[in-house]
Coordinates of C-alpha atoms in Angstrom, one line a residue:
Chain A
M172 CA 74.0 115.4 83.5
E173 CA 74.4 119.1 83.7
K174 CA 78.0 120.5 83.4
R175 CA 79.8 120.8 86.7
F176 CA 83.2 121.7 88.0
V177 CA 84.9 118.8 89.6
Y178 CA 88.3 119.3 91.1
A179 CA 90.0 115.9 91.2
D180 CA 93.6 117.0 91.6
N181 CA 93.9 117.3 95.4
A182 CA 97.4 115.6 95.3
A183 CA 98.5 118.7 93.4
T184 CA 97.1 121.1 95.7
T185 CA 93.9 121.7 97.7
R186 CA 91.4 124.5 98.3
V187 CA 92.2 126.4 101.5
S188 CA 89.6 125.4 104.1
D189 CA 87.2 127.9 105.7
R190 CA 88.7 126.9 109.1
A191 CA 92.3 127.5 108.0
L192 CA 91.5 130.7 106.3
A193 CA 89.5 132.1 109.3
A194 CA 92.4 131.2 111.6
A195 CA 94.9 133.0 109.4
M196 CA 92.9 136.1 108.6
P197 CA 93.7 138.1 111.9
Y198 CA 97.4 137.7 111.2
F199 CA 97.3 139.8 108.0
Q200 CA 95.8 143.1 109.2
E201 CA 95.2 143.0 112.9
C202 CA 97.9 140.9 114.6
Y203 CA 100.5 141.6 111.9
G204 CA 103.5 142.1 114.2
N205 CA 106.9 140.4 113.7
A206 CA 107.0 137.4 116.0
S207 CA 110.5 138.4 117.1
S208 CA 109.3 141.8 118.4
I209 CA 109.0 142.5 122.1
Y210 CA 105.7 144.5 122.1
S211 CA 102.4 142.9 122.4
L212 CA 101.6 142.9 118.6
G213 CA 104.7 140.8 118.1
M214 CA 104.2 138.6 121.1
N215 CA 100.7 137.8 120.0
A216 CA 102.1 136.6 116.7
A217 CA 104.7 134.6 118.6
R218 CA 102.0 133.0 120.7
A219 CA 100.1 132.0 117.5
V220 CA 103.2 130.5 116.1
M221 CA 103.7 128.5 119.3
K222 CA 100.2 127.2 119.2
A223 CA 100.5 126.1 115.6
R224 CA 103.8 124.4 116.4
Q225 CA 102.0 122.4 119.1
Q226 CA 99.2 121.5 116.7
V227 CA 101.7 120.2 114.1
A228 CA 103.5 118.2 116.8
D229 CA 100.3 116.7 118.1
A230 CA 99.3 115.6 114.6
I231 CA 102.3 113.5 114.1
G232 CA 103.1 112.3 117.7
A233 CA 106.1 114.7 118.0
K234 CA 107.2 117.1 120.8
V235 CA 106.7 120.8 120.2
G236 CA 110.4 121.4 120.1
E237 CA 110.9 119.0 117.2
I238 CA 108.9 121.0 114.7
Y239 CA 110.5 123.6 112.4
F240 CA 108.4 125.6 110.0
T241 CA 109.6 125.8 106.4
S242 CA 108.4 127.2 103.1
G243 CA 107.0 123.8 102.2
G244 CA 107.7 120.2 101.5
S245 CA 110.5 120.8 99.0
E246 CA 112.5 122.9 101.5
A247 CA 112.0 120.4 104.2
D248 CA 113.2 117.6 101.9
N249 CA 116.3 119.6 100.9
W250 CA 117.1 120.5 104.5
A251 CA 116.7 117.0 105.8
I252 CA 118.7 115.3 103.1
K253 CA 121.5 117.9 102.4
C254 CA 122.1 118.5 106.1
A255 CA 122.0 114.9 107.1
A256 CA 124.5 114.2 104.3
E257 CA 126.7 117.0 105.6
A258 CA 126.6 115.5 109.1
G259 CA 127.3 112.1 107.7
A260 CA 130.3 113.3 105.7
K261 CA 131.9 114.7 108.8
K262 CA 132.0 111.1 110.2
G263 CA 133.2 109.7 106.9
K264 CA 129.7 108.4 106.0
K265 CA 128.9 109.4 102.4
H266 CA 126.3 106.9 101.3
I267 CA 122.6 107.7 101.0
I268 CA 119.7 105.3 100.4
T269 CA 116.5 106.4 98.7
T270 CA 114.0 104.9 96.3
V271 CA 113.5 105.2 92.6
F272 CA 110.0 106.7 92.9
E273 CA 110.5 109.6 95.3
H274 CA 109.3 113.1 94.6
H275 CA 111.8 115.2 92.6
A276 CA 112.5 117.3 95.7
V277 CA 114.2 114.1 97.1
L278 CA 115.6 112.7 93.9
H279 CA 117.1 115.8 92.5
T280 CA 118.6 116.6 95.9
C281 CA 120.2 113.2 96.0
E282 CA 121.4 113.7 92.4
Y283 CA 123.0 116.9 93.5
L284 CA 124.8 115.2 96.4
A285 CA 125.9 112.4 94.0
K286 CA 127.7 115.0 91.9
N287 CA 129.4 116.3 95.1
G288 CA 131.0 113.1 96.3
F289 CA 128.2 111.2 97.8
E290 CA 127.1 107.7 96.7
V291 CA 123.4 107.1 96.3
T292 CA 121.6 103.7 96.2
Y293 CA 118.1 103.8 94.6
I294 CA 115.9 101.0 95.9
P295 CA 113.5 99.7 93.3
V296 CA 109.8 99.3 93.8
D297 CA 107.7 96.3 92.8
E298 CA 105.0 96.3 90.1
F299 CA 102.5 97.4 92.7
G300 CA 104.5 100.4 93.7
M301 CA 105.7 99.0 97.0
V302 CA 109.2 99.2 98.6
N303 CA 110.4 96.0 100.2
P304 CA 112.0 96.9 103.6
T305 CA 114.4 94.0 103.3
D306 CA 115.9 95.7 100.2
I307 CA 116.6 98.7 102.3
E308 CA 118.1 96.6 105.1
N309 CA 120.4 94.9 102.6
A310 CA 121.5 98.2 101.1
I311 CA 122.6 99.7 104.4
R312 CA 126.4 99.8 104.8
E313 CA 128.9 101.0 107.4
D314 CA 129.1 104.3 105.6
T315 CA 125.3 104.9 105.1
C316 CA 124.3 108.2 106.7
L317 CA 120.7 108.4 105.6
V318 CA 117.7 106.5 104.4
S319 CA 115.0 108.5 102.7
C320 CA 111.7 106.8 101.7
M321 CA 108.4 108.5 101.0
F322 CA 105.5 107.7 103.3
A323 CA 103.0 107.6 100.4
N324 CA 103.6 108.1 96.7
N325 CA 102.2 111.2 95.1
E326 CA 101.3 109.7 91.8
I327 CA 100.1 106.2 92.5
G328 CA 99.2 106.7 96.2
T329 CA 100.9 103.6 97.5
I330 CA 101.5 103.7 101.3
Q331 CA 104.9 102.3 102.2
P332 CA 105.8 100.1 105.2
I333 CA 107.3 103.1 107.1
A334 CA 107.2 101.6 110.6
E335 CA 109.2 98.5 109.4
I336 CA 111.8 100.7 107.6
G337 CA 112.0 102.9 110.7
A338 CA 112.7 99.9 112.9
I339 CA 115.4 98.7 110.5
C340 CA 117.1 102.1 110.5
K341 CA 116.9 102.3 114.3
S342 CA 118.6 99.0 114.7
K343 CA 121.3 99.8 112.2
K344 CA 121.7 103.3 113.7
V345 CA 121.1 105.1 110.4
L346 CA 119.1 108.4 110.2
F347 CA 115.6 107.9 108.6
H348 CA 113.8 110.6 106.7
T349 CA 110.3 110.3 105.2
D350 CA 108.6 112.7 102.8
A351 CA 105.1 112.6 104.3
V352 CA 103.6 115.3 102.1
Q353 CA 101.0 113.1 100.6
A354 CA 100.4 111.0 103.7
I355 CA 99.5 113.6 106.3
G356 CA 95.8 113.6 107.0
N357 CA 95.4 110.3 105.2
V358 CA 97.3 107.9 107.4
E359 CA 97.9 107.9 111.1
I360 CA 101.4 109.0 111.7
D361 CA 103.4 108.6 114.9
V362 CA 107.0 109.6 114.5
A363 CA 108.0 108.2 117.8
K364 CA 106.4 104.8 117.3
M365 CA 107.5 104.6 113.7
N366 CA 111.1 105.5 114.5
I367 CA 111.1 108.4 112.1
D368 CA 114.0 110.8 112.6
L369 CA 113.1 113.4 110.0
L370 CA 109.8 114.1 108.3
S371 CA 108.7 116.6 105.7
L372 CA 105.2 117.9 105.4
S373 CA 103.4 120.6 103.3
G374 CA 100.5 122.8 104.1
H375 CA 98.8 123.2 100.7
K376 CA 98.1 119.5 100.4
I377 CA 95.9 119.6 103.5
H378 CA 93.8 122.8 102.9
A379 CA 96.4 125.3 104.2
P380 CA 97.8 127.9 101.8
K381 CA 100.8 127.4 99.5
G382 CA 104.2 128.4 100.8
I383 CA 104.1 126.8 104.3
G384 CA 105.3 123.5 105.5
A385 CA 107.3 122.0 108.3
M386 CA 110.1 119.6 109.1
Y387 CA 110.1 117.4 112.1
M388 CA 113.6 116.7 113.5
R389 CA 113.9 114.3 116.4
N390 CA 115.3 115.7 119.6
G391 CA 119.0 114.9 119.8
I392 CA 119.5 115.2 116.0
N393 CA 121.2 118.5 115.4
L394 CA 121.3 119.1 111.7
V395 CA 122.9 122.4 110.6
N396 CA 120.8 125.1 108.9
L397 CA 119.8 125.1 105.3
I398 CA 118.8 128.8 105.5
H399 CA 121.1 131.0 107.5
G400 CA 120.2 134.4 109.0
G401 CA 118.2 135.5 112.0
A402 CA 117.4 133.5 115.0
Q403 CA 113.9 132.3 114.0
E404 CA 112.9 128.7 114.5
R405 CA 115.3 128.4 117.5
T406 CA 118.1 129.6 115.2
K407 CA 117.7 126.6 112.9
R408 CA 115.8 128.2 110.0
A409 CA 116.2 131.9 109.4
G410 CA 113.6 134.2 107.9
T411 CA 110.7 136.2 109.4
E412 CA 107.9 133.7 110.2
N413 CA 105.1 133.4 107.7
V414 CA 102.6 133.9 110.6
P415 CA 99.3 133.6 108.7
G416 CA 100.6 130.5 106.9
I417 CA 101.9 128.9 110.1
V418 CA 98.6 129.6 111.9
A419 CA 96.7 128.1 108.9
L420 CA 98.9 125.1 108.8
G421 CA 98.3 124.5 112.5
E422 CA 94.6 124.6 112.0
A423 CA 94.6 122.6 108.8
I424 CA 96.7 119.8 110.2
T425 CA 94.5 119.5 113.3
A426 CA 91.5 119.3 111.0
A427 CA 93.2 116.8 108.7
C428 CA 94.2 114.5 111.4
E429 CA 91.2 114.6 113.8
N430 CA 88.8 112.3 111.7
I431 CA 91.0 110.1 109.5
P432 CA 88.9 106.9 110.0
E433 CA 85.6 108.7 109.0
K434 CA 87.3 110.3 106.0
Q435 CA 88.8 107.0 105.1
A436 CA 85.4 105.2 105.1
K437 CA 83.8 107.9 102.9
V438 CA 86.6 108.7 100.5
S439 CA 87.9 105.2 99.9
K440 CA 84.4 104.1 99.0
M441 CA 84.2 106.7 96.3
R442 CA 87.8 105.9 95.2
D443 CA 86.9 102.2 94.8
R444 CA 83.8 103.0 92.8
L445 CA 85.9 105.1 90.4
I446 CA 88.5 102.4 90.1
S447 CA 86.0 99.5 89.5
E448 CA 83.9 101.5 87.0
L449 CA 86.9 102.9 85.0
L450 CA 88.4 99.5 84.8
K451 CA 85.4 98.4 82.8
I452 CA 86.7 100.4 79.9
E453 CA 88.7 98.0 77.7
K454 CA 92.5 98.0 77.7
T455 CA 92.8 99.9 80.9
R456 CA 94.8 99.2 84.0
L457 CA 95.1 100.4 87.6
N458 CA 98.6 101.7 88.6
G459 CA 99.7 101.0 92.1
D460 CA 98.4 98.5 94.7
A461 CA 94.6 98.4 95.0
H462 CA 94.5 98.3 98.8
K463 CA 97.7 99.9 100.2
R464 CA 96.9 103.2 98.6
L465 CA 95.8 106.6 99.8
M466 CA 92.1 107.0 100.3
G467 CA 91.6 109.5 97.5
N468 CA 94.1 108.3 94.8
V469 CA 93.0 106.7 91.5
N470 CA 95.7 106.2 88.8
I471 CA 94.6 104.5 85.7
S472 CA 96.2 104.0 82.3
F473 CA 94.1 104.0 79.1
R474 CA 96.0 102.4 76.3
G475 CA 96.1 104.1 72.9
I476 CA 95.7 107.7 74.2
E477 CA 98.0 110.3 75.5
G478 CA 97.6 111.9 78.9
E479 CA 97.7 115.6 78.1
S480 CA 94.9 115.2 75.5
L481 CA 92.9 113.4 78.1
L482 CA 93.4 116.2 80.6
L483 CA 92.6 118.9 78.2
S484 CA 89.4 117.1 77.1
L485 CA 88.4 116.5 80.7
D486 CA 89.0 120.2 81.5
L487 CA 86.6 121.1 78.6
E488 CA 84.0 119.0 80.6
G489 CA 84.9 120.8 83.8
I490 CA 87.1 118.1 85.4
S491 CA 90.5 118.9 86.7
A492 CA 92.9 116.0 86.9
S493 CA 96.5 115.1 86.2
S494 CA 98.6 112.6 84.2
G495 CA 102.1 111.1 84.1
S496 CA 102.5 111.6 80.4
A497 CA 105.7 113.1 79.1
C498 CA 103.8 116.1 77.9
T499 CA 102.6 116.9 81.4
S500 CA 105.9 116.0 83.1
G501 CA 107.7 118.9 81.5
S502 CA 110.2 116.5 79.9
L503 CA 110.3 114.0 77.0
D504 CA 109.9 111.0 79.3
P505 CA 106.7 110.0 81.1
S506 CA 106.6 109.8 84.9
H507 CA 109.5 108.1 86.6
V508 CA 107.0 106.6 89.0
L509 CA 105.1 104.8 86.3
L510 CA 108.3 103.6 84.6
A511 CA 109.5 102.4 88.0
I512 CA 106.5 100.1 88.4
G513 CA 107.3 98.6 85.0
L514 CA 104.9 100.4 82.7
P515 CA 106.0 100.7 79.0
H516 CA 106.3 104.3 77.9
E517 CA 103.2 104.0 75.8
T518 CA 101.1 103.0 78.7
A519 CA 102.6 105.5 81.0
H520 CA 101.7 108.3 78.5
G521 CA 98.1 107.3 78.8
S522 CA 97.8 107.6 82.6
L523 CA 95.1 109.6 84.4
R524 CA 95.4 110.5 88.1
L525 CA 92.3 111.5 89.9
T526 CA 92.8 112.6 93.5
I527 CA 89.5 113.2 95.4
N528 CA 89.0 114.1 99.0
E529 CA 86.3 114.5 101.7
D530 CA 84.8 117.4 99.8
T531 CA 84.1 115.2 96.7
T532 CA 80.5 114.1 96.4
D533 CA 78.8 111.0 94.9
E534 CA 77.5 113.3 92.2
D535 CA 81.0 114.4 91.3
I536 CA 81.9 110.7 91.0
D537 CA 78.8 110.1 88.8
Y538 CA 79.9 113.0 86.6
I539 CA 83.5 111.7 86.3
L540 CA 82.2 108.3 85.4
E541 CA 79.9 109.8 82.8
K542 CA 82.5 111.9 81.1
V543 CA 85.7 109.8 81.2
P544 CA 84.4 107.0 79.0
V545 CA 83.2 109.4 76.4
V546 CA 86.5 111.3 76.3
V547 CA 88.5 108.1 76.1
E548 CA 86.4 106.9 73.3
R549 CA 86.7 110.1 71.3
L550 CA 90.5 110.2 71.7
R551 CA 90.8 106.5 70.8
A552 CA 88.7 107.1 67.7
M553 CA 91.3 109.5 66.5
S554 CA 94.4 107.6 67.6
P555 CA 96.4 105.6 65.1
L556 CA 98.0 103.8 68.0
W557 CA 94.6 102.6 69.2
E558 CA 93.9 101.3 65.7
R559 CA 97.1 99.3 66.0
I560 CA 96.4 98.0 69.5
K561 CA 93.0 96.8 68.3
S562 CA 94.3 95.1 65.2
D563 CA 97.1 93.4 67.0
D564 CA 94.3 91.8 69.1
V565 CA 92.6 90.2 66.2
Chain B
M139 CA 101.9 126.5 80.4
I140 CA 99.4 128.3 78.4
Y141 CA 97.9 127.3 75.0
S142 CA 96.5 130.0 72.7
E143 CA 92.7 130.1 72.1
K144 CA 93.4 128.9 68.5
V145 CA 95.2 125.8 69.8
M146 CA 92.4 125.0 72.1
D147 CA 89.9 125.5 69.4
H148 CA 91.7 123.1 67.1
F149 CA 92.1 120.7 69.9
A150 CA 88.5 120.8 71.0
N151 CA 87.2 120.8 67.4
P152 CA 89.8 119.3 65.2
R153 CA 89.3 119.7 61.5
N154 CA 89.6 116.8 59.1
V155 CA 89.8 114.0 61.6
G156 CA 89.4 110.5 60.3
E157 CA 90.6 108.2 57.5
I158 CA 90.3 108.1 53.7
P159 CA 89.8 104.4 52.8
D160 CA 90.9 104.9 49.2
A161 CA 93.6 107.4 49.9
D162 CA 96.2 108.1 47.3
G163 CA 98.9 108.6 49.9
V164 CA 99.2 107.7 53.5
G165 CA 102.0 108.7 55.9
E166 CA 102.7 107.9 59.5
V167 CA 105.4 109.5 61.7
G168 CA 106.4 109.5 65.3
N169 CA 106.2 106.6 67.7
A170 CA 104.3 105.4 70.8
K171 CA 107.3 105.5 73.0
C172 CA 107.7 109.2 72.8
G173 CA 104.0 109.7 73.0
D174 CA 103.3 111.1 69.5
I175 CA 102.0 109.4 66.4
M176 CA 100.6 111.2 63.4
K177 CA 98.9 109.5 60.5
M178 CA 97.9 111.6 57.4
Y179 CA 95.7 110.5 54.5
L180 CA 95.7 112.4 51.2
K181 CA 93.4 112.3 48.2
I182 CA 95.2 113.7 45.2
D183 CA 93.7 114.6 41.9
G184 CA 95.7 116.3 39.1
G185 CA 98.4 117.4 41.5
I186 CA 95.9 119.0 43.8
I187 CA 95.3 117.7 47.4
T188 CA 91.5 117.4 47.1
D189 CA 91.0 115.8 50.5
V190 CA 93.0 115.2 53.7
K191 CA 92.3 113.5 56.9
F192 CA 94.4 112.7 60.0
K193 CA 94.6 110.6 63.1
T194 CA 96.8 111.6 66.0
F195 CA 97.9 110.0 69.2
G196 CA 99.5 112.8 71.1
C197 CA 99.2 115.9 73.3
G198 CA 97.1 119.0 72.7
A199 CA 99.7 120.6 70.6
A200 CA 100.1 117.5 68.4
V201 CA 96.3 117.3 67.7
A202 CA 96.1 121.1 67.1
T203 CA 99.1 121.2 64.7
S204 CA 97.7 118.2 62.8
S205 CA 94.4 119.8 62.5
M206 CA 95.8 123.2 61.4
A207 CA 98.2 121.5 58.9
T208 CA 95.4 119.7 57.2
E209 CA 93.4 122.9 56.9
L210 CA 96.4 124.7 55.4
I211 CA 97.0 122.1 52.7
K212 CA 93.5 121.1 51.7
G213 CA 92.8 122.2 48.2
K214 CA 96.4 123.2 47.5
P215 CA 98.7 121.9 44.8
I216 CA 101.3 119.5 46.1
E217 CA 104.2 121.9 45.4
E218 CA 102.5 124.5 47.5
A219 CA 101.8 122.0 50.3
L220 CA 105.4 121.0 50.4
K221 CA 106.3 124.6 51.2
L222 CA 104.4 124.4 54.4
T223 CA 106.8 124.6 57.3
N224 CA 106.2 123.9 61.0
K225 CA 106.8 127.6 61.6
A226 CA 103.9 128.5 59.4
V227 CA 101.7 126.0 61.3
I228 CA 102.8 127.5 64.6
E229 CA 102.1 131.0 63.4
A230 CA 98.6 130.0 62.2
L231 CA 97.9 128.7 65.7
D232 CA 99.1 132.0 67.3
G233 CA 102.1 130.2 68.7
L234 CA 102.9 127.2 70.9
P235 CA 104.6 127.0 74.3
A236 CA 108.4 126.5 74.0
A237 CA 108.2 122.9 75.3
K238 CA 105.7 122.1 72.6
L239 CA 107.5 123.4 69.5
H240 CA 108.9 120.0 68.6
C241 CA 105.3 118.6 68.3
S242 CA 104.7 120.9 65.3
V243 CA 107.5 119.2 63.4
L244 CA 105.6 116.0 63.3
A245 CA 102.7 117.6 61.3
E246 CA 105.1 118.7 58.6
Q247 CA 106.8 115.3 58.6
A248 CA 103.4 113.5 58.4
M249 CA 102.4 115.5 55.3
K250 CA 105.7 114.9 53.6
S251 CA 105.5 111.2 54.4
A252 CA 102.0 111.0 52.9
I253 CA 103.1 112.9 49.7
A254 CA 106.2 110.6 49.4
D255 CA 103.9 107.6 49.7
Y256 CA 101.7 109.1 46.9
Y257 CA 104.8 109.4 44.6
R258 CA 106.0 105.9 45.5
R259 CA 102.6 104.5 44.5
Q260 CA 103.0 106.3 41.2
G261 CA 106.4 104.7 40.7
V262 CA 108.1 108.0 41.2
D263 CA 111.1 108.4 43.5
P264 CA 109.9 111.0 46.0
T265 CA 113.2 112.1 47.3
P266 CA 114.0 114.8 44.6
I267 CA 110.5 116.2 45.1
V268 CA 109.8 115.9 48.8
G269 CA 113.4 116.0 50.0
E270 CA 114.9 114.3 53.0
F271 CA 112.8 114.1 56.0
S272 CA 112.6 112.1 59.2
E273 CA 109.7 109.8 60.1
H274 CA 110.8 109.8 63.7
C275 CA 110.2 112.2 66.5
E276 CA 113.4 114.3 66.3
A277 CA 113.1 115.6 69.8
C278 CA 113.2 112.1 71.3
G279 CA 115.6 110.7 68.7
L280 CA 113.8 107.4 68.9
D281 CA 113.2 105.0 66.1

């Protein structure tokens, strides 16, 4: 097969869609006013922001007044958690519940709070990467101020029982936050029905540009500001609005949520083909539940090889992917998510995450399936660890 | 993170990959847990390293440093090879990203381990010649 470029890292970021880009373009050079200004150039920008806010609200079953634009998912996570903790502390509630396999924007925020007088309980996940809602229920105490559980995991794609956790939190009267950065546009989300109080989302995972996201905060919950300053975002989040980003996010989230079942049918078929074919390579395992996973997520460990070498080799073939190996995590330990589901370090180092989407074609899948086995074989042939794994077998 | 062109060249086309079945010295350092294992095979004739091969489980920097280290010691007398430092390997590769500097130590260790094995096979205590060196990944501090 002729060399191609196959982007299979959509969980890292996505290409800005034509639709989002076209929507945003007028707000750079034509309608560039400050949305706080009184003249028409400003008011037109304010109207565009209002429309986008409605689009975001509609996509998740929220009311327009419950959406606050942020710089992205990490800011929304920080805001929700730090400020819910602050509100809890005022009532003497200084206990937070989260899970072991959250995104670092959640985990490191909780670690920061733990250094500042809060107690954090980390709920484990099972070998398939699923949170058991009963574990959360049992962990809730009188002084629990917040439960934060991601909607879908960014590495292994497992979709969590959010509605069940929401119902538990509602009955126990504990605030419930979910990081839905990976789930938006993949799973139907209804914050009202699912009893979600706070939700984080990001634009660049759904074909909007980087640097824009939003937080949903249920009416009646009045968290203090994370960012202080001007009166933007109904005084809750200061800073001149990123109007082109906001407009792009509105358009992108509408597009992402309008055809989820069709996308699901097409993308999950390609995902399942990738999984079943790649698992034919010996000493290989799928990470994360096979069914309760995001439509585009494939996460496979190849024993005896190291993830970064795998990624560099695939890049030489034109394939962009990611891994949970230590060398790609920026630390000396492999991915905390893969360790959380019980993988030995060695197996976690050899993981490959391919995240495809609706723009991926069957030819792209053919190409990946042609190249991955060759690369794996080449790296195994030069791996002393593979030699050992093979000989232990005999 | 950016790798130099030389690193990518040695990663994509590693020199001296493989095994030497009748090697005179074999050394293996690192471990699977920290994600780096390097195995080096030496053929030594009259104090000269006449052939060298390696196998590496590890990241791009680990593969490239193994490859470069074998190139730098092939055909050299043992004493000269022993003077090879990880710093020299890094320089020959036009540098490594800061987070990857520890990977280069493993190549130096693998070579020393293989030379030590050669002396042991000769019935010679390698310590006075090769010196003290670790066979573990120093960055991880794992056994």
